[in-house]
Amino acid sequence: QLIQELLGDGGIGLIQPFSIVKSYDASFYKSTHSGTWTYGKSYILPPKLTLGVRGMSAKTEDDKATFEIAFNKSPSSQNTILTVFYSNIAESYEPIIMADTIAAVFLSKTGDVLKYQLPSKFSKIKFLLNKTNEIQNQFTLYGMSLSNSDDSAAVWHNAGVGACQYKSLLYEDKYEEQAAYLNPDLVIVDYGTNDFLYTNKIPEQLKSEIEKVVAKVKKANPRASIVLTSAQDMNFKKRNVTASKDFSQMAKTIAYENQCGFWDWYLVSGGAHSMDLWQANKLTMNDGIHLNGKGSELKGTLLIEALKKCNSYLLENPESTELNFEDPIETDTIAVDTAVAVEVVPAKVIVKRIKKITYKVKSGDTLGEIAEKFNISIVALKKRNKLRTNKINPNQILFIDKK
């Protein structure tokens, strides 16, 4: 909503019949279904069905199967384009789509993508199947998207599945073609905590998995900006998850090494042991891990403020190659409503002498590991040592300026 207030309402984006895949519904619509369906989700690996960008797939062999999506409030009158990602095979049933009582108008079929025109006002979308010949015996849905024809307005596609890990995206075989079709300008990779929550330890392979995820996103959308995030402080079974801090440092390193943006949600939300404050302000669920509705709104507000602040800086400083904001927002307090507010304390400005450090490269060292060791960016390290690439050699001397 905040993005669309700035750029216009380009549509709701990805929608899904969650009742089929046995997941909780979105906050702004409910789904129901009939008939026999099977499903696959990206947190169940390997997936039972081929997955696309949404991370959830639904399949039926029942030509009488249906599903319905009922919106809490009718979408805006411009949101009249429904895109359907499906398995375009000869055995596939033909879909029939109704917006309330009005049949959607078929516009086009391109590969595994169907496009329909909906009326300007509706509150429900109903999906039915039609068997038009004897060979047809199934239908597989990868997901749908609701948007308008104005490419200049903002569409916010919410993808992914609760409880999944970073590597889940690597199992989405249809991700690249569907992400390329959606053609986003910005991809925010915000997977949360399931990679280290239960063990309170960062898995050895996690860095490599996230780098593979970034590479897959870049391959699908080479012109898109990518923002990685860290995970909030958490309490699991009444014990603080200290690995959140380690993950914050690792995610920051990955972002620098792979030329991504980085939003340090761990620090923005308060850092170590801050979950207690979020719980005290009634912004979380009882588990000490998940935010509730008000907490999620606050997180969204802080994220959009960070993006706006970053964008304003880049417009004023187009030649800048590195940007780091220590303070999440300009204001001292963000109110979720009149009853709940969380104070955001700006970081103190501390002036210290710069320590000049030298480091002798050891066999097996990488530039990213050295930058992480001294808590500086790869960009700063390369600039200080006049390096044009990330290649370094054993016994090479690196100069490091450390505050």
XYZ file of C-alpha atoms in Angstrom:
403
model
C 0.000 0.000 0.000
C 2.799 2.425 0.848
C 4.593 1.725 -2.454
C 1.372 2.122 -4.413
C 0.644 5.443 -2.703
C 3.905 6.657 -4.273
C 3.794 4.948 -7.684
C 0.151 4.079 -8.305
C -1.855 0.885 -7.960
C -0.563 -1.574 -10.553
C -2.307 -4.531 -8.975
C -2.396 -7.038 -6.157
C 0.151 -9.290 -7.821
C 0.464 -13.007 -7.104
C -2.604 -14.724 -5.628
C -3.171 -18.366 -4.783
C -5.992 -20.700 -3.639
C -4.368 -21.371 -0.275
C -7.094 -23.754 0.854
C -5.890 -26.309 -1.725
C -2.275 -26.218 -0.566
C -3.305 -26.206 3.102
C -1.730 -22.886 3.973
C -3.087 -19.819 5.739
C -4.908 -17.292 3.555
C -3.721 -13.808 2.708
C -4.952 -10.968 4.917
C -7.109 -9.512 2.129
C -8.793 -12.578 0.623
C -10.083 -16.022 1.531
C -10.019 -19.150 -0.622
C -12.219 -22.239 -0.798
C -12.197 -25.249 -3.134
C -14.132 -28.345 -4.125
C -13.154 -31.658 -5.694
C -9.928 -33.625 -5.330
C -6.630 -31.764 -5.506
C -3.013 -32.605 -4.729
C -0.371 -29.987 -3.975
C 3.329 -29.217 -3.654
C 5.009 -26.560 -1.502
C 8.593 -25.358 -1.442
C 9.171 -26.220 2.208
C 8.506 -29.904 1.471
C 11.664 -30.997 -0.369
C 11.998 -32.498 -2.831
C 8.663 -31.024 -3.972
C 5.798 -33.368 -4.878
C 4.915 -31.224 -7.913
C 6.841 -28.924 -10.234
C 6.979 -25.485 -8.604
C 7.009 -21.985 -10.021
C 7.762 -18.515 -8.673
C 4.923 -18.699 -6.125
C 6.417 -21.783 -4.478
C 3.054 -23.588 -4.345
C 1.404 -25.764 -7.007
C -2.018 -27.415 -7.161
C -2.992 -30.338 -9.416
C -6.262 -32.144 -10.082
C -7.462 -34.982 -12.289
C -11.072 -34.128 -11.426
C -12.723 -32.051 -14.166
C -15.424 -31.046 -11.660
C -12.861 -29.548 -9.260
C -13.149 -25.807 -8.572
C -11.732 -23.078 -6.355
C -12.838 -19.585 -5.401
C -11.001 -16.507 -4.138
C -13.181 -14.015 -2.259
C -11.677 -10.576 -1.581
C -12.432 -8.735 1.666
C -12.772 -5.569 -0.420
C -13.235 -5.408 -4.178
C -9.916 -4.795 -5.992
C -9.548 -1.366 -7.584
C -11.330 -0.905 -10.895
C -8.000 -0.922 -12.781
C -7.057 -4.455 -11.604
C -8.656 -6.258 -14.521
C -5.849 -8.433 -15.932
C -5.642 -11.980 -14.563
C -2.522 -13.976 -15.483
C -2.587 -17.744 -14.935
C 0.600 -19.829 -14.764
C -0.218 -23.446 -15.591
C 1.076 -26.623 -17.231
C 0.314 -26.199 -20.927
C 0.157 -29.798 -22.080
C -2.259 -31.599 -24.392
C -3.791 -33.437 -21.415
C -4.733 -30.197 -19.623
C -8.360 -29.232 -19.036
C -9.474 -25.816 -20.287
C -10.084 -23.330 -17.449
C -13.235 -21.236 -17.150
C -12.871 -18.121 -15.008
C -15.760 -16.157 -13.547
C -15.572 -12.742 -11.886
C -18.709 -12.851 -9.743
C -21.283 -13.885 -12.387
C -19.403 -12.525 -15.418
C -17.160 -14.777 -17.504
C -13.613 -13.510 -17.949
C -12.593 -12.748 -21.531
C -9.704 -14.847 -22.802
C -6.925 -12.609 -24.162
C -3.888 -14.747 -24.965
C -1.881 -17.928 -24.396
C 1.924 -17.795 -24.426
C 3.706 -20.979 -23.408
C 2.553 -21.823 -19.882
C 0.813 -18.467 -19.396
C -2.863 -17.610 -19.905
C -4.159 -14.051 -19.760
C -7.752 -12.926 -19.148
C -9.676 -9.651 -19.017
C -11.888 -9.218 -15.949
C -14.707 -6.679 -15.434
C -13.891 -3.423 -13.666
C -15.711 -4.398 -10.469
C -15.891 -7.784 -8.760
C -15.472 -9.370 -5.331
C -14.895 -13.040 -6.218
C -12.913 -15.031 -8.764
C -14.163 -18.555 -9.425
C -12.053 -21.085 -11.306
C -13.743 -24.011 -13.077
C -12.474 -26.651 -15.512
C -13.866 -27.801 -18.854
C -13.017 -31.120 -20.499
C -13.223 -30.466 -24.253
C -11.827 -33.777 -25.558
C -11.048 -37.322 -24.441
C -7.290 -36.792 -24.075
C -7.711 -34.181 -21.336
C -7.332 -35.670 -17.846
C -5.577 -33.141 -15.551
C -4.807 -29.528 -14.694
C -1.797 -28.071 -12.833
C -1.838 -24.517 -11.478
C 1.445 -22.810 -10.533
C -0.146 -19.520 -9.494
C -1.997 -16.426 -10.672
C -1.409 -12.688 -10.752
C -3.920 -9.836 -10.667
C -2.753 -6.554 -12.198
C -3.634 -3.792 -14.637
C -2.271 -2.711 -17.982
C -0.389 0.336 -16.611
C 3.286 -0.677 -16.532
C 4.267 2.509 -14.698
C 2.274 1.655 -11.560
C 3.527 -0.625 -8.774
C 2.695 -4.321 -8.417
C 3.868 -6.046 -5.237
C 4.196 -9.802 -5.788
C 4.242 -11.763 -2.543
C 5.918 -15.115 -3.236
C 7.381 -17.862 -1.083
C 5.937 -20.216 1.524
C 5.963 -20.102 5.305
C 8.497 -22.470 6.973
C 10.698 -22.814 3.864
C 14.453 -22.294 3.741
C 16.619 -20.324 1.309
C 17.434 -23.431 -0.722
C 13.728 -23.935 -1.479
C 13.958 -21.483 -4.375
C 16.569 -23.722 -5.987
C 13.872 -26.417 -6.342
C 11.451 -24.135 -8.197
C 11.973 -25.409 -11.746
C 9.580 -22.874 -13.295
C 10.974 -19.922 -11.324
C 13.161 -18.415 -14.030
C 10.608 -18.360 -16.835
C 7.814 -17.062 -14.579
C 9.999 -14.449 -12.862
C 11.197 -13.313 -16.285
C 7.552 -12.953 -17.368
C 6.694 -10.877 -14.264
C 9.784 -8.728 -14.986
C 10.243 -7.087 -11.549
C 12.361 -3.993 -11.002
C 13.172 -5.023 -7.426
C 13.481 -8.458 -5.802
C 13.592 -8.581 -1.989
C 14.888 -11.897 -0.654
C 13.526 -12.095 2.906
C 13.355 -15.725 3.988
C 13.523 -15.289 7.744
C 14.830 -17.847 10.161
C 14.201 -21.484 9.313
C 17.779 -22.188 8.239
C 19.182 -21.685 11.758
C 16.317 -21.187 14.215
C 16.177 -24.713 15.619
C 19.923 -25.348 15.924
C 20.979 -21.775 16.760
C 23.867 -22.311 14.355
C 24.556 -21.143 10.805
C 24.833 -24.211 8.518
C 28.123 -24.447 6.641
C 26.364 -24.643 3.273
C 23.993 -21.700 3.859
C 26.261 -19.029 2.361
C 26.690 -21.086 -0.802
C 22.930 -21.727 -1.011
C 22.086 -18.033 -0.721
C 24.666 -17.186 -3.380
C 23.013 -19.748 -5.678
C 19.639 -18.146 -4.969
C 21.032 -14.719 -5.892
C 22.509 -16.157 -9.096
C 19.154 -17.707 -10.016
C 17.330 -14.420 -9.403
C 19.893 -12.529 -11.473
C 19.609 -15.032 -14.328
C 15.843 -14.590 -14.447
C 15.893 -10.802 -14.054
C 19.367 -9.448 -14.891
C 18.212 -5.810 -14.752
C 16.415 -6.074 -11.418
C 17.848 -4.708 -8.199
C 18.170 -7.306 -5.426
C 17.919 -6.575 -1.705
C 18.890 -9.196 0.869
C 17.734 -8.944 4.466
C 18.782 -10.316 7.824
C 16.511 -11.945 10.410
C 15.127 -10.393 13.548
C 16.237 -11.268 17.062
C 14.175 -14.228 18.306
C 13.460 -16.367 21.343
C 12.955 -20.076 20.637
C 11.609 -22.140 23.558
C 12.463 -19.243 25.888
C 16.108 -19.147 24.726
C 17.568 -16.291 22.721
C 18.636 -17.212 19.186
C 22.125 -15.719 19.118
C 22.754 -16.960 15.562
C 20.629 -14.057 14.276
C 23.639 -11.784 14.786
C 25.942 -14.167 12.913
C 23.445 -14.420 10.082
C 23.249 -10.619 9.865
C 27.016 -10.422 9.316
C 26.972 -13.237 6.761
C 24.062 -11.770 4.788
C 25.844 -8.419 4.690
C 28.968 -10.059 3.291
C 26.964 -11.934 0.651
C 25.267 -8.697 -0.392
C 28.600 -6.892 -0.832
C 30.187 -9.752 -2.707
C 27.232 -10.144 -5.063
C 26.440 -6.454 -5.614
C 23.076 -6.581 -3.872
C 21.406 -4.136 -1.557
C 21.193 -5.126 2.112
C 18.578 -4.207 4.700
C 19.815 -5.197 8.138
C 16.502 -6.017 9.764
C 18.389 -7.525 12.715
C 19.866 -4.135 13.634
C 16.917 -2.023 12.490
C 14.574 -3.992 14.755
C 16.845 -3.493 17.752
C 19.592 -6.130 17.675
C 20.325 -8.635 20.435
C 17.523 -9.347 22.943
C 15.190 -6.820 21.293
C 12.453 -9.432 20.781
C 11.490 -8.903 24.424
C 10.661 -5.270 23.592
C 8.597 -6.254 20.552
C 6.660 -8.719 22.675
C 6.139 -6.139 25.408
C 4.689 -3.761 22.803
C 2.328 -6.529 21.579
C 3.815 -6.618 18.080
C 4.535 -10.355 17.960
C 2.878 -13.736 18.216
C 3.278 -15.629 21.482
C 6.105 -17.790 20.089
C 8.753 -15.057 20.272
C 9.541 -15.590 16.580
C 6.768 -14.281 14.328
C 5.376 -10.765 14.100
C 1.630 -10.215 14.309
C -0.350 -7.922 12.006
C 0.717 -4.681 13.717
C 4.345 -5.824 13.893
C 4.313 -6.727 10.209
C 2.886 -3.301 9.345
C 5.695 -1.679 11.311
C 8.309 -3.797 9.547
C 6.797 -2.862 6.180
C 6.803 0.821 7.110
C 10.461 0.708 8.122
C 11.403 -1.109 4.919
C 9.650 1.439 2.710
C 11.241 4.315 4.640
C 14.660 2.727 4.035
C 13.962 2.326 0.302
C 12.729 5.930 0.013
C 15.738 7.284 1.880
C 18.147 5.214 -0.221
C 16.455 6.254 -3.471
C 16.566 9.948 -2.521
C 20.274 9.684 -1.778
C 21.021 7.960 -5.084
C 19.085 10.597 -7.022
C 21.187 13.317 -5.383
C 24.448 11.338 -5.635
C 24.288 9.350 -8.897
C 28.021 8.555 -8.890
C 27.975 6.976 -5.434
C 29.145 3.345 -5.342
C 28.461 2.639 -1.672
C 25.852 3.784 0.805
C 25.352 2.820 4.432
C 22.651 4.267 6.698
C 23.103 3.534 10.377
C 19.733 5.055 11.362
C 16.653 3.241 10.030
C 14.439 6.342 9.785
C 14.490 10.099 10.322
C 11.753 10.267 12.950
C 12.125 9.165 16.556
C 8.846 7.257 16.705
C 6.669 5.366 14.234
C 3.103 4.851 15.396
C 1.249 1.798 14.159
C -1.965 3.215 15.569
C -2.941 5.463 18.453
C -2.399 2.690 20.985
C 0.856 1.064 19.864
C 4.159 2.756 19.119
C 7.768 1.619 19.071
C 10.565 4.063 19.750
C 13.467 3.967 17.309
C 16.568 5.465 18.889
C 18.985 7.018 16.355
C 22.554 5.752 16.560
C 24.997 8.018 18.365
C 27.703 9.630 16.275
C 31.066 8.611 17.681
C 34.308 9.919 16.215
C 37.285 7.582 16.563
C 40.782 7.593 15.228
C 41.274 5.381 12.178
C 43.532 2.395 12.850
C 45.778 1.479 9.947
C 46.041 -2.307 9.767
C 47.958 -4.545 7.398
C 46.936 -8.110 6.645
C 49.016 -10.785 4.940
C 46.859 -12.985 2.714
C 46.924 -16.685 3.586
C 46.346 -19.597 1.237
C 42.599 -20.139 0.855
C 41.615 -16.600 1.920
C 38.907 -14.793 -0.040
C 38.333 -11.074 -0.199
C 34.864 -11.552 1.292
C 36.189 -13.487 4.279
C 38.828 -10.828 4.959
C 36.255 -8.051 4.694
C 33.992 -9.927 7.098
C 36.878 -10.540 9.496
C 37.546 -6.806 9.798
C 33.858 -5.840 9.505
C 34.322 -3.661 6.433
C 32.834 -3.784 2.967
C 34.483 -5.450 0.004
C 34.049 -2.205 -1.929
C 36.036 -0.265 0.715
C 38.699 -2.969 0.881
C 39.176 -2.985 -2.897
C 39.211 0.813 -3.044
C 41.813 1.070 -0.260
C 44.078 -1.435 -2.042
C 43.340 -0.274 -5.611
C 42.039 -3.709 -6.610
C 40.053 -3.997 -9.824
C 38.842 -7.558 -9.146
C 38.245 -9.809 -6.139
C 41.340 -11.892 -6.921
C 44.026 -11.981 -4.220
C 47.182 -14.069 -3.821
C 48.911 -15.754 -0.860
C 51.443 -13.480 0.922
C 49.861 -10.385 -0.626
C 49.713 -7.451 1.817
C 46.359 -5.691 2.186
C 45.925 -2.303 3.852
C 42.849 -1.886 6.058
C 41.523 1.318 7.582
C 39.470 0.496 10.666
C 37.610 2.983 12.820
